[in-house]
PDB file of C-alpha atoms in Angstrom:
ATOM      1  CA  UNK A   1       0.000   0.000   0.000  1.00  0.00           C
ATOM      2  CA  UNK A   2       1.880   3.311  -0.937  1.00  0.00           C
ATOM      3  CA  UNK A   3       1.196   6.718   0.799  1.00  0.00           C
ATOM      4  CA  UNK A   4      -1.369   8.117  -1.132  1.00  0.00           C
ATOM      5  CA  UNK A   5      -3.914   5.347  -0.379  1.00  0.00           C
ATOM      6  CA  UNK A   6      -2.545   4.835   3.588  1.00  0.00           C
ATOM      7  CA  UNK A   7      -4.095   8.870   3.755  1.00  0.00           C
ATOM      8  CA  UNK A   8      -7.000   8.043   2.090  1.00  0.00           C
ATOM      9  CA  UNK A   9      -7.598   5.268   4.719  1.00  0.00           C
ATOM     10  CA  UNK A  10      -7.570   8.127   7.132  1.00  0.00           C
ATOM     11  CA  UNK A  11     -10.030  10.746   8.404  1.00  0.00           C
ATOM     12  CA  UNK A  12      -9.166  14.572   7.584  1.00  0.00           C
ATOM     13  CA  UNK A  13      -8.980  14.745  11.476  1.00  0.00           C
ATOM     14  CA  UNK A  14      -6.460  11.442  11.814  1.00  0.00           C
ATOM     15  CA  UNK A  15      -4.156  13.421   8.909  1.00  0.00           C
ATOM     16  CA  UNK A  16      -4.053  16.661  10.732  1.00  0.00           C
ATOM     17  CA  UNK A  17      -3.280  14.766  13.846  1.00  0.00           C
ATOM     18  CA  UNK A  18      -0.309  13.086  11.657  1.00  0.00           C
ATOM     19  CA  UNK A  19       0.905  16.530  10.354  1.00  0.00           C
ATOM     20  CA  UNK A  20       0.689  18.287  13.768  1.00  0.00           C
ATOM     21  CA  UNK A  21       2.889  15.319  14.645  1.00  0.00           C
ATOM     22  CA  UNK A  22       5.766  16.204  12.189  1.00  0.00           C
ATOM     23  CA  UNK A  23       5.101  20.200  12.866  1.00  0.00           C
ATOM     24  CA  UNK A  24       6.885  19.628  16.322  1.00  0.00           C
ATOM     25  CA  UNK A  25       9.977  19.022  14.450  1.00  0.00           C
ATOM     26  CA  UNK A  26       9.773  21.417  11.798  1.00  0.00           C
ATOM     27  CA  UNK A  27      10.579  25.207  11.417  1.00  0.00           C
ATOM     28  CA  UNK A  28       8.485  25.299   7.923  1.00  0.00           C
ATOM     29  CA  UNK A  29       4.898  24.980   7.891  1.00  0.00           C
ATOM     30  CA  UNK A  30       3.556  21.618   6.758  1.00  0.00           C
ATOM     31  CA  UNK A  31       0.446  20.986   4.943  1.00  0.00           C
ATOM     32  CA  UNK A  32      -1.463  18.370   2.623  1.00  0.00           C
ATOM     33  CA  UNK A  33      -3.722  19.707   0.264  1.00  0.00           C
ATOM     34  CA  UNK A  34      -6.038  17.104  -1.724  1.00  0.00           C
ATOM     35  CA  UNK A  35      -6.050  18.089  -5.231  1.00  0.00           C
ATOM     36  CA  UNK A  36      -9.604  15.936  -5.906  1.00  0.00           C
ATOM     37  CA  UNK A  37     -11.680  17.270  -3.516  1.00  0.00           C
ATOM     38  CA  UNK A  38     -10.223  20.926  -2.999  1.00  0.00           C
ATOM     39  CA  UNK A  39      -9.605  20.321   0.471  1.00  0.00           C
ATOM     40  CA  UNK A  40      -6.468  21.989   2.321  1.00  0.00           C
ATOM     41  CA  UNK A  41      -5.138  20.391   5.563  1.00  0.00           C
ATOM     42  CA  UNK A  42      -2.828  22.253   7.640  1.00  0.00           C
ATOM     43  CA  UNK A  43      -1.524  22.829  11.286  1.00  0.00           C
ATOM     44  CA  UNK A  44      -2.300  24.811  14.532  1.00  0.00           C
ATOM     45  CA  UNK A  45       0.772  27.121  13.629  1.00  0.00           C
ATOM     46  CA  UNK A  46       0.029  28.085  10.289  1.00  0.00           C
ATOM     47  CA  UNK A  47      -3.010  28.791  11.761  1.00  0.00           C
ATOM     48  CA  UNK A  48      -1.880  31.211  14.327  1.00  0.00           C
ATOM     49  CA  UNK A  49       0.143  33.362  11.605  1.00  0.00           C
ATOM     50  CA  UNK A  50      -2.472  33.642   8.620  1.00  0.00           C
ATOM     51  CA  UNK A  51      -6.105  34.289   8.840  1.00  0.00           C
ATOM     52  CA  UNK A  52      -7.209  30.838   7.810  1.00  0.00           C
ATOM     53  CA  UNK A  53     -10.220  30.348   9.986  1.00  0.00           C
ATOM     54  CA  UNK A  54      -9.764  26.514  10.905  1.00  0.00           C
ATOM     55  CA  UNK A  55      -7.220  23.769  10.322  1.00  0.00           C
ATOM     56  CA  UNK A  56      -9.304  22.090   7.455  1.00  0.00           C
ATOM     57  CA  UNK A  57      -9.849  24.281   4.513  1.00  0.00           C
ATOM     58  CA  UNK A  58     -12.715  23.367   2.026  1.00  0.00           C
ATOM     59  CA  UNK A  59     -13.069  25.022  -1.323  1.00  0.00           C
ATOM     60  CA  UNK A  60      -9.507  25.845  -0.798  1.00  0.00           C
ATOM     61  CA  UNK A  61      -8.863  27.151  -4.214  1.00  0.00           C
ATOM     62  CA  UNK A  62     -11.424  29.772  -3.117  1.00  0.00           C
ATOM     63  CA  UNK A  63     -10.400  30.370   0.906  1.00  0.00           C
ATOM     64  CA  UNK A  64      -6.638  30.635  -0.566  1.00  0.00           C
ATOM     65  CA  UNK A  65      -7.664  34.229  -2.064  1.00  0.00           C
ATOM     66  CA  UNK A  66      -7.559  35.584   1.289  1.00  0.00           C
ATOM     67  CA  UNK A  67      -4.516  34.594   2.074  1.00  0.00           C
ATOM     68  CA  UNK A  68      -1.912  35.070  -1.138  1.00  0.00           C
ATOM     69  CA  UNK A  69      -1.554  38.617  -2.180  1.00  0.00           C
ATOM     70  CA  UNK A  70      -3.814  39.313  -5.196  1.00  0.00           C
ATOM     71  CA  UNK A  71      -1.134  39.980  -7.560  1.00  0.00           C
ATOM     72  CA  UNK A  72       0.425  36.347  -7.175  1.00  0.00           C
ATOM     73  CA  UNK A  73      -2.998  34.534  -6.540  1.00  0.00           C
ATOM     74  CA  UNK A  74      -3.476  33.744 -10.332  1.00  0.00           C
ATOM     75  CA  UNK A  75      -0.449  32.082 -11.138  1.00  0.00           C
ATOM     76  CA  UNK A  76      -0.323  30.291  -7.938  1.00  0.00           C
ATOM     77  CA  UNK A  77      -3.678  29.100  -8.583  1.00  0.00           C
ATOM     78  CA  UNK A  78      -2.715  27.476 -12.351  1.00  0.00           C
ATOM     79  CA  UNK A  79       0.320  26.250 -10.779  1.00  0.00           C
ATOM     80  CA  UNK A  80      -1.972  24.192  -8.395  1.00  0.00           C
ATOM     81  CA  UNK A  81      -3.714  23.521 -11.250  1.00  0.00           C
ATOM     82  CA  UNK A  82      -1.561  21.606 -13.428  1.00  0.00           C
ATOM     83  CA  UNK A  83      -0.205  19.595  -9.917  1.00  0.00           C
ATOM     84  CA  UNK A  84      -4.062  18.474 -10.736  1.00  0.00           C
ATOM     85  CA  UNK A  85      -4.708  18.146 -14.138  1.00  0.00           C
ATOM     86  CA  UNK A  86      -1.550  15.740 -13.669  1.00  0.00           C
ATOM     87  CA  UNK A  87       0.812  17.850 -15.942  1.00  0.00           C
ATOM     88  CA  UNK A  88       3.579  18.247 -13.321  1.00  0.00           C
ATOM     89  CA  UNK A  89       3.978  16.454  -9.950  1.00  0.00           C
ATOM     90  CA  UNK A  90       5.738  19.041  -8.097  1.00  0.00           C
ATOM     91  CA  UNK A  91       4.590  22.657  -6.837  1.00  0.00           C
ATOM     92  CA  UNK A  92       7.607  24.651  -5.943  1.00  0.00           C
ATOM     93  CA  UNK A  93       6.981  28.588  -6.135  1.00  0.00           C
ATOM     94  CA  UNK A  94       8.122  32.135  -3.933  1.00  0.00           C
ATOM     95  CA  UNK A  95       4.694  34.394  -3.797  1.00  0.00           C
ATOM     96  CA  UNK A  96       3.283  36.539  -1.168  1.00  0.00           C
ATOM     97  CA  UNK A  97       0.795  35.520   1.746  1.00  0.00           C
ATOM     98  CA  UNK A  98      -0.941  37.978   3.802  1.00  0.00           C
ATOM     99  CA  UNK A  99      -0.398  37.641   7.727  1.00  0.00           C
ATOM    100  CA  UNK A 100      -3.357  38.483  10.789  1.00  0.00           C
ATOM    101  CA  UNK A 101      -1.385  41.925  10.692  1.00  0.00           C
ATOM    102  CA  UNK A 102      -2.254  42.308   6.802  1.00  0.00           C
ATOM    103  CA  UNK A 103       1.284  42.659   6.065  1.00  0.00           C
ATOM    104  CA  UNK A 104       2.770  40.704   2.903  1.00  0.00           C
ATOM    105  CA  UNK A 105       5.088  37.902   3.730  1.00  0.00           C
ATOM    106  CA  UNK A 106       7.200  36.212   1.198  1.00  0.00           C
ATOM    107  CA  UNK A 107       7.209  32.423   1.131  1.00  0.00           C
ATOM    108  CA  UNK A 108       8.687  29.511  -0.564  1.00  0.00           C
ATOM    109  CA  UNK A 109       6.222  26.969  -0.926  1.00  0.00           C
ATOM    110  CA  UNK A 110       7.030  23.511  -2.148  1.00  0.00           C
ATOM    111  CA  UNK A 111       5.160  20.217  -2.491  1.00  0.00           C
ATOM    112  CA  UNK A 112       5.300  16.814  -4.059  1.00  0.00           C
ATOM    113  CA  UNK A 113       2.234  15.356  -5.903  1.00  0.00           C
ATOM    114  CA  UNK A 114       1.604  11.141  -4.728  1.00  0.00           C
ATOM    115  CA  UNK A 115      -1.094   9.503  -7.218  1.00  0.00           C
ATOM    116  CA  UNK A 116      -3.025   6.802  -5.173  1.00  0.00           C
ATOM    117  CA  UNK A 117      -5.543   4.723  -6.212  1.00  0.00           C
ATOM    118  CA  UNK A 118      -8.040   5.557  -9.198  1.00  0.00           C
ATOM    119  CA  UNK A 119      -5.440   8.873  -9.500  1.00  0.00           C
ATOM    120  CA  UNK A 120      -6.416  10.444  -6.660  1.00  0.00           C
ATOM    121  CA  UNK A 121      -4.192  13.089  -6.291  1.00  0.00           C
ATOM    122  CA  UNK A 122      -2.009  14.408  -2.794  1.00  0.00           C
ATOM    123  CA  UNK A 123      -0.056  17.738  -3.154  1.00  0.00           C
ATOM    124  CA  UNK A 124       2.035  16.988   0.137  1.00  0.00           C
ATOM    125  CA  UNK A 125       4.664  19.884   1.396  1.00  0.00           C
ATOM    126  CA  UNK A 126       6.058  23.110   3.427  1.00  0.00           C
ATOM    127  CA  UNK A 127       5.413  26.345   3.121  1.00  0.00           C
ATOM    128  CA  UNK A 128       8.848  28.501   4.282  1.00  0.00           C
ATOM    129  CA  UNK A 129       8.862  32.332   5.316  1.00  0.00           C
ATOM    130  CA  UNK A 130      11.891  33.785   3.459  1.00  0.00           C
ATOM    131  CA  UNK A 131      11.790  36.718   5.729  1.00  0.00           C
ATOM    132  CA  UNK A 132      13.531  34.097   8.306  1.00  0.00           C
ATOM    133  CA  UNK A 133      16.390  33.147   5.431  1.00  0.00           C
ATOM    134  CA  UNK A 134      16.546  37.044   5.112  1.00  0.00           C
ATOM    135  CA  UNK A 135      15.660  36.699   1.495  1.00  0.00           C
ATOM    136  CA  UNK A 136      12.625  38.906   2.192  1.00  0.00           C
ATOM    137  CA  UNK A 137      11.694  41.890   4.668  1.00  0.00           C
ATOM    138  CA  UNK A 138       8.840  41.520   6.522  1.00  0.00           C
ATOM    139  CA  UNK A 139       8.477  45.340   7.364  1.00  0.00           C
ATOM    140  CA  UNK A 140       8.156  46.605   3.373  1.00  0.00           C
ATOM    141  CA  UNK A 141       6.975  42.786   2.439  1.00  0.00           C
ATOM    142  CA  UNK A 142       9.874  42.988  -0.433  1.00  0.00           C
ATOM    143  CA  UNK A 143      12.911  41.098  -0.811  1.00  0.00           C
ATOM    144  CA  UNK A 144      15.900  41.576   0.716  1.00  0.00           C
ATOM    145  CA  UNK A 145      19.365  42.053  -1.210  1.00  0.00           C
ATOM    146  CA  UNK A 146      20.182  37.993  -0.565  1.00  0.00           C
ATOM    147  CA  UNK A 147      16.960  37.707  -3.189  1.00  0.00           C
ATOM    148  CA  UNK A 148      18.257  40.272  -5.855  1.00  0.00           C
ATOM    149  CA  UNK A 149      21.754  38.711  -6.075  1.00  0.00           C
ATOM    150  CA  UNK A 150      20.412  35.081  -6.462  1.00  0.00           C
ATOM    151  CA  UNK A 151      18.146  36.749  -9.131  1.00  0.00           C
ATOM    152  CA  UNK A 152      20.276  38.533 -11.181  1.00  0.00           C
ATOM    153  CA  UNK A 153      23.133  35.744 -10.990  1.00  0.00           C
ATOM    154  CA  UNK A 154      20.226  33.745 -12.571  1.00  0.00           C
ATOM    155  CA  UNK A 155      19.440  36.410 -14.930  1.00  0.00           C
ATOM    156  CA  UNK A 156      22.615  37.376 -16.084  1.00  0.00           C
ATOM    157  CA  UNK A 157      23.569  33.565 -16.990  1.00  0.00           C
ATOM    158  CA  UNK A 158      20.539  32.690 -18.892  1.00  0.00           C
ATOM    159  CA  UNK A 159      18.854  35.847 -19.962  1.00  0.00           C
ATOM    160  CA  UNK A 160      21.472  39.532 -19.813  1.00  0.00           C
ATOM    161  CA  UNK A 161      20.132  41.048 -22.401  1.00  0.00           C
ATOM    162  CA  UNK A 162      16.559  40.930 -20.607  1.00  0.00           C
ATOM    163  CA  UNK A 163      17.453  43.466 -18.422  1.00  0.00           C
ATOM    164  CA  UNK A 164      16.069  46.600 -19.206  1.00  0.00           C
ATOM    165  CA  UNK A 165      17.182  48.889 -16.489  1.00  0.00           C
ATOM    166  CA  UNK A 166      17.388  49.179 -12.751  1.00  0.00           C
ATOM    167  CA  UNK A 167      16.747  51.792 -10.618  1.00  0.00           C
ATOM    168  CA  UNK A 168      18.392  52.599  -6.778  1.00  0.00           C
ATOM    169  CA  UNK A 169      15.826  54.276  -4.388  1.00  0.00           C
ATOM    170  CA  UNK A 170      17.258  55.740  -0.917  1.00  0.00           C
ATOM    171  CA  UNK A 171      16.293  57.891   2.262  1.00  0.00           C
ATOM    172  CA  UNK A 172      18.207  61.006   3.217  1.00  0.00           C
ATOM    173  CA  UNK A 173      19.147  60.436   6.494  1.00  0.00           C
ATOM    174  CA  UNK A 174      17.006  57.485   7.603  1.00  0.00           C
ATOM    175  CA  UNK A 175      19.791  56.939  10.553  1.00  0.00           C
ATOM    176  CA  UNK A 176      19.231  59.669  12.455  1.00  0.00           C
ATOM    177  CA  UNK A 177      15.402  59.198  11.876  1.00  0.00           C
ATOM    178  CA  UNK A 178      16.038  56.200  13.692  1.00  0.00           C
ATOM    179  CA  UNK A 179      17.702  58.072  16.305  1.00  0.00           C
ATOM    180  CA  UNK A 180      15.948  60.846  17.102  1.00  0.00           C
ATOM    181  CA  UNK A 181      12.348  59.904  15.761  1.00  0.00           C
ATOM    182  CA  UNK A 182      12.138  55.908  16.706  1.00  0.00           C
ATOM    183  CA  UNK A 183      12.509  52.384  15.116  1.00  0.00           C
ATOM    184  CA  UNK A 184       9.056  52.528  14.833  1.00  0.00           C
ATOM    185  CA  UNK A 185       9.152  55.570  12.658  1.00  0.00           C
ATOM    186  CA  UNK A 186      11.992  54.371  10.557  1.00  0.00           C
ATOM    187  CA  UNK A 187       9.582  51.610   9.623  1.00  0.00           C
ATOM    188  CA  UNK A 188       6.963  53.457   8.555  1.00  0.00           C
ATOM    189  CA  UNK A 189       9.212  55.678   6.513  1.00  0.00           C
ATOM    190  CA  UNK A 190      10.524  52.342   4.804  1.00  0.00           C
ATOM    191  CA  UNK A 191       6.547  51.170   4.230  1.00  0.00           C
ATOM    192  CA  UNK A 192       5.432  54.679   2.851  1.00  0.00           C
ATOM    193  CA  UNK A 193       8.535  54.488  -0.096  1.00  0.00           C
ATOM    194  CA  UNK A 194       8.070  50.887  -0.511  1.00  0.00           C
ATOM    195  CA  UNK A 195       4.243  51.480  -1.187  1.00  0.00           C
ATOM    196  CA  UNK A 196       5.150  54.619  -4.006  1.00  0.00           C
ATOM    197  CA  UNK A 197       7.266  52.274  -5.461  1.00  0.00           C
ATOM    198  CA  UNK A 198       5.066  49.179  -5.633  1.00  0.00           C
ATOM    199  CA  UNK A 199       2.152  51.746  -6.654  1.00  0.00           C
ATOM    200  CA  UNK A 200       4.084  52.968  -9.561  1.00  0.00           C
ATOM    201  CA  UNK A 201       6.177  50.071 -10.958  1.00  0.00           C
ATOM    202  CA  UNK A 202       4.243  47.130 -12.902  1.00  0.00           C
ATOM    203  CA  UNK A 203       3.533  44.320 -11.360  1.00  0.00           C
ATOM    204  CA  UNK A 204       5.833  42.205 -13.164  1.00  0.00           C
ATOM    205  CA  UNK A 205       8.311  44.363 -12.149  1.00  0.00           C
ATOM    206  CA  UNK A 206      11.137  43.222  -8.811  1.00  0.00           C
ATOM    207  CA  UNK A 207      11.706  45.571  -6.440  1.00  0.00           C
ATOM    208  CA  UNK A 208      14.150  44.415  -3.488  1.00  0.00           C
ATOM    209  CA  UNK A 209      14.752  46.412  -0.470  1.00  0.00           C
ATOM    210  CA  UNK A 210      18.917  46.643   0.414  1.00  0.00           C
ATOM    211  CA  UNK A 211      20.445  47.267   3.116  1.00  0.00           C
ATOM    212  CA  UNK A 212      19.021  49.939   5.618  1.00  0.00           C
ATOM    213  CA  UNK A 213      17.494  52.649   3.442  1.00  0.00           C
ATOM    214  CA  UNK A 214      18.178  51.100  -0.335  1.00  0.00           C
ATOM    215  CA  UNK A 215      15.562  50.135  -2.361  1.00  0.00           C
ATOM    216  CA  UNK A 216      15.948  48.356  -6.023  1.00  0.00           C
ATOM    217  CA  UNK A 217      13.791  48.227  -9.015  1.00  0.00           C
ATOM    218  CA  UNK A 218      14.834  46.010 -11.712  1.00  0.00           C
ATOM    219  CA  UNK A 219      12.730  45.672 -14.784  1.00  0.00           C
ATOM    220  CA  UNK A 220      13.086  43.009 -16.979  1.00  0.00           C
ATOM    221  CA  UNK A 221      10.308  43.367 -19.496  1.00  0.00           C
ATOM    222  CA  UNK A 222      10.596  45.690 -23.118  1.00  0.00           C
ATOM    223  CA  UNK A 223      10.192  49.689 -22.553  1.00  0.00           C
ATOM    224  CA  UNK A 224      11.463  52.345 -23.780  1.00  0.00           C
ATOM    225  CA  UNK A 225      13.735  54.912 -22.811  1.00  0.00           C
ATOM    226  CA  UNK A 226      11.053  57.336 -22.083  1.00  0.00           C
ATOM    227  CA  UNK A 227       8.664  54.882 -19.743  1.00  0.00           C
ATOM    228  CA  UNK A 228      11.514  54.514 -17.648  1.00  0.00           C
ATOM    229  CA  UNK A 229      12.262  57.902 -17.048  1.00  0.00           C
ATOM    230  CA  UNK A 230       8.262  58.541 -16.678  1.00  0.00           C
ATOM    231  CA  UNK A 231       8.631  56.075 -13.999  1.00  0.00           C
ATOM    232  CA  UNK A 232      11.424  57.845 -12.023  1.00  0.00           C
ATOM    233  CA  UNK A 233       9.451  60.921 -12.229  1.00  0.00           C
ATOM    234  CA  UNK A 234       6.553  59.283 -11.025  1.00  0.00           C
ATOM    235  CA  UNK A 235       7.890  57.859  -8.076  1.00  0.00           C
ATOM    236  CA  UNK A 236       9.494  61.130  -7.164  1.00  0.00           C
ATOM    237  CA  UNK A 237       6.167  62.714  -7.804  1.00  0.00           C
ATOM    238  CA  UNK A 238       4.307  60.222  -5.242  1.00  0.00           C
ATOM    239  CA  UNK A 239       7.420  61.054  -2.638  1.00  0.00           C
ATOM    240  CA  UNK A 240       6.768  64.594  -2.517  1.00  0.00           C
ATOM    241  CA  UNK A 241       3.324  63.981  -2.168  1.00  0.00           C
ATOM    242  CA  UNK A 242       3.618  61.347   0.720  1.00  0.00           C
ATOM    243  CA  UNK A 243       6.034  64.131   2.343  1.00  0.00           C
ATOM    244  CA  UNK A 244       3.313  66.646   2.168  1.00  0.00           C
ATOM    245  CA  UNK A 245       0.181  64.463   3.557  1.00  0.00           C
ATOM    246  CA  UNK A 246       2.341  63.157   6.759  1.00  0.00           C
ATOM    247  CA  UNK A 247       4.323  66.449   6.930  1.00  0.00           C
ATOM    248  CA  UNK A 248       7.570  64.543   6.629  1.00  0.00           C
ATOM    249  CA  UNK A 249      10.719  66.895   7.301  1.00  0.00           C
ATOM    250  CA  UNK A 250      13.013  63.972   5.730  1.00  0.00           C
ATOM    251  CA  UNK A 251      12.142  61.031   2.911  1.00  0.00           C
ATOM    252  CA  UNK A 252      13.771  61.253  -0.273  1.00  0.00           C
ATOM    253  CA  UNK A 253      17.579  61.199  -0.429  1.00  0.00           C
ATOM    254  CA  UNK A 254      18.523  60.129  -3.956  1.00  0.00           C
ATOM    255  CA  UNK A 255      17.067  58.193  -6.957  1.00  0.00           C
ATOM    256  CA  UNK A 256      19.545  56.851  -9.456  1.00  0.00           C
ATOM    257  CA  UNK A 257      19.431  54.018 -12.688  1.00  0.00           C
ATOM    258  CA  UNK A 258      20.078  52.934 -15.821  1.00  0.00           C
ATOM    259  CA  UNK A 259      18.166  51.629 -18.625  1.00  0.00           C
ATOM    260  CA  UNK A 260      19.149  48.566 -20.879  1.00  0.00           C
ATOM    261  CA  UNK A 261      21.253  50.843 -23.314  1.00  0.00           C
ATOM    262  CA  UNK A 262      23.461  52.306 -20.894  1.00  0.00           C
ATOM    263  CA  UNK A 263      21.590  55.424 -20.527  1.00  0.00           C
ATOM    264  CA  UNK A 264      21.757  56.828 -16.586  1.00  0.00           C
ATOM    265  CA  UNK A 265      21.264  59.539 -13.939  1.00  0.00           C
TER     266      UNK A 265
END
C-alpha cells in the first residue's frame, strides 16, 4: 500500500493529527492539500500566523484568495492547477501571503504530488517564510538584497540582455530618523517608499529592499527609454506627495538608474 492510499484510509482529522505530529519538528509549515476534492489540511501554527479560519480548509482554491496577495494569486492558482490536471507532480513557487497583521510575507512553498488509487491526487509539502532566510523583509513585504543577487546571478547567466534597467531608491538620512524619531518611525518611513514604489512600478516588475534605506527596481520586461524615465518621475512625484500628507521633514535622499542601453542619472 503506498502513501497516497494509507491517507485516504484516514479521516481529515487522523491526517491533521499526523501533520501536527511532524510540525513539532519542523521550522516550515507543513500541509497536505487534496487536489480531488479541494480540500487543504494544515496545522495549529500556520493557523496562528495567517487568517485561515480553521485547520481544514474546504473550497480551498477559493479560501486561498484571502490569504496570497492578489497579484500572485493567479499564477499560484494554475500552478496548483496543473499539480491536478496531472501535468507536473511538483509545486515549488516564492509568492506573497498575507499575515493576521495584513502585512505581505514572502514564502517559498514547495510540495510533491503522490497519485493513489483511481489517481487520486495528494499535493504533500512546506510552506517557508523567506523573511527568516533574510531573502525577504517583513516590514516593506519585499525582498531583501540575498533575493536580488540570487536573481540577477540567474538572470545574467541565462537571460542579460533581458534586463532593461534598474533603478536605486534611498532615504536622506534614515539613521538619524532612527535616532531621534524611533525604530518605529523608521519603519513606517521604509513602508510609505516601498508602497510609491510598488504603486508605480508594474507588477511584473522586482523591487528588493537593500540594506538599511536602499531600495531596487529592476525591470526586466521591453520599454522604452522614455517609460523609464516617466517612472522615475513618477515615483518622485508620489514622494513629494507622501512628504506633504504626513508632513515629513526627511524622505527622499537620492534616486539613481540605468536603462538597458546604458543610458543613466
Amino acid at each position: 500500500m503506498d502513501y497516497a492510499e494509507i491517507l485516504q484510509r484516514m479521516s481529515l482529522e487522523e491526517i491533521v493529527a499526523v501533520i501536527e505530529v511532524l510540525q513539532k519538528s519542523c521550522d516550515a509549515y507543513i500541509y497536505i492539500m487534496d487536489l480531488d476534492t479541494d480540500t487543504y489540511m494544515i496545522t495549529s501554527k500556520m493557523l496562528a500566523r495567517f487568517p485561515f479560519t480553521e485547520v481544514v480548509v474546504e473550497n480551498a482554491t477559493e479560501a486561498l484568495k484571502g490569504i496570497i496577495y492578489s497579484s500572485d494569486y493567479i499564477k499560484v492558482k494554475n500552478d496548483i492547477g496543473r499539480c491536478a490536471a496531472g501535468e507536473q507532480t511538483i509545486h515549488k513557487m516564492e509568492y506573497r501571503w498575507i499575515d493576521k497583521e495584513k502585512r505581505m510575507v514572502w514564502i517559498d512553498c514547495r510540495g510533491t504530488v503522490i497519485t493513489g488509487a483511481g489517481g487520486h491526487k495528494l499535493l504533500i509539502g512546506r510552506v517557508t517564510e523567506l523573511g527568516k532566510e533574510a531573502k525577504a523583509d517583513n516590514v516593506t513585504g519585499l525582498r531583501r538584497e540575498v533575493r536580488l543577487r540570487l536573481d540577477m546571478e540567474e538572470q545574467l547567466r541565462d537571460r542579460p540582455e533581458a534586463i532593461r534597467y534598474v533603478m536605486r531608491v534611498g532615504i536622506d538620512n534614515f539613521k538619524e530618523i532612527n535616532e531621534k524619531e524611533s525604530i518605529e518611525a523608521g519603519d513606517n518611513v521604509l513602508q510609505e517608499l516601498a508602497g510609491c514604489i510598488m504603486q508605480t512600478v508594474d507588477k511584473n516588475v522586482d523591487v528588493y529592499r537593500l540594506m538599511a534605506d536602499e531600495f531596487m527596481i529592476v525591470d526586466v520586461h521591453s520599454r522604452t527609454e522614455q517609460d523609464v524615465w516617466a517612472i522615475y518621475e513618477e515615483i518622485k512625484k508620489r514622494v513629494a506627495q507622501t512628504v506633504r500628507e504626513k508632513e515629513y521633514s526627511f524622505f527622499l535622499h537620492h534616486i539613481s538608474g540605468c536603462d538597458g542601453g546604458g543610458v543613466c542619472r
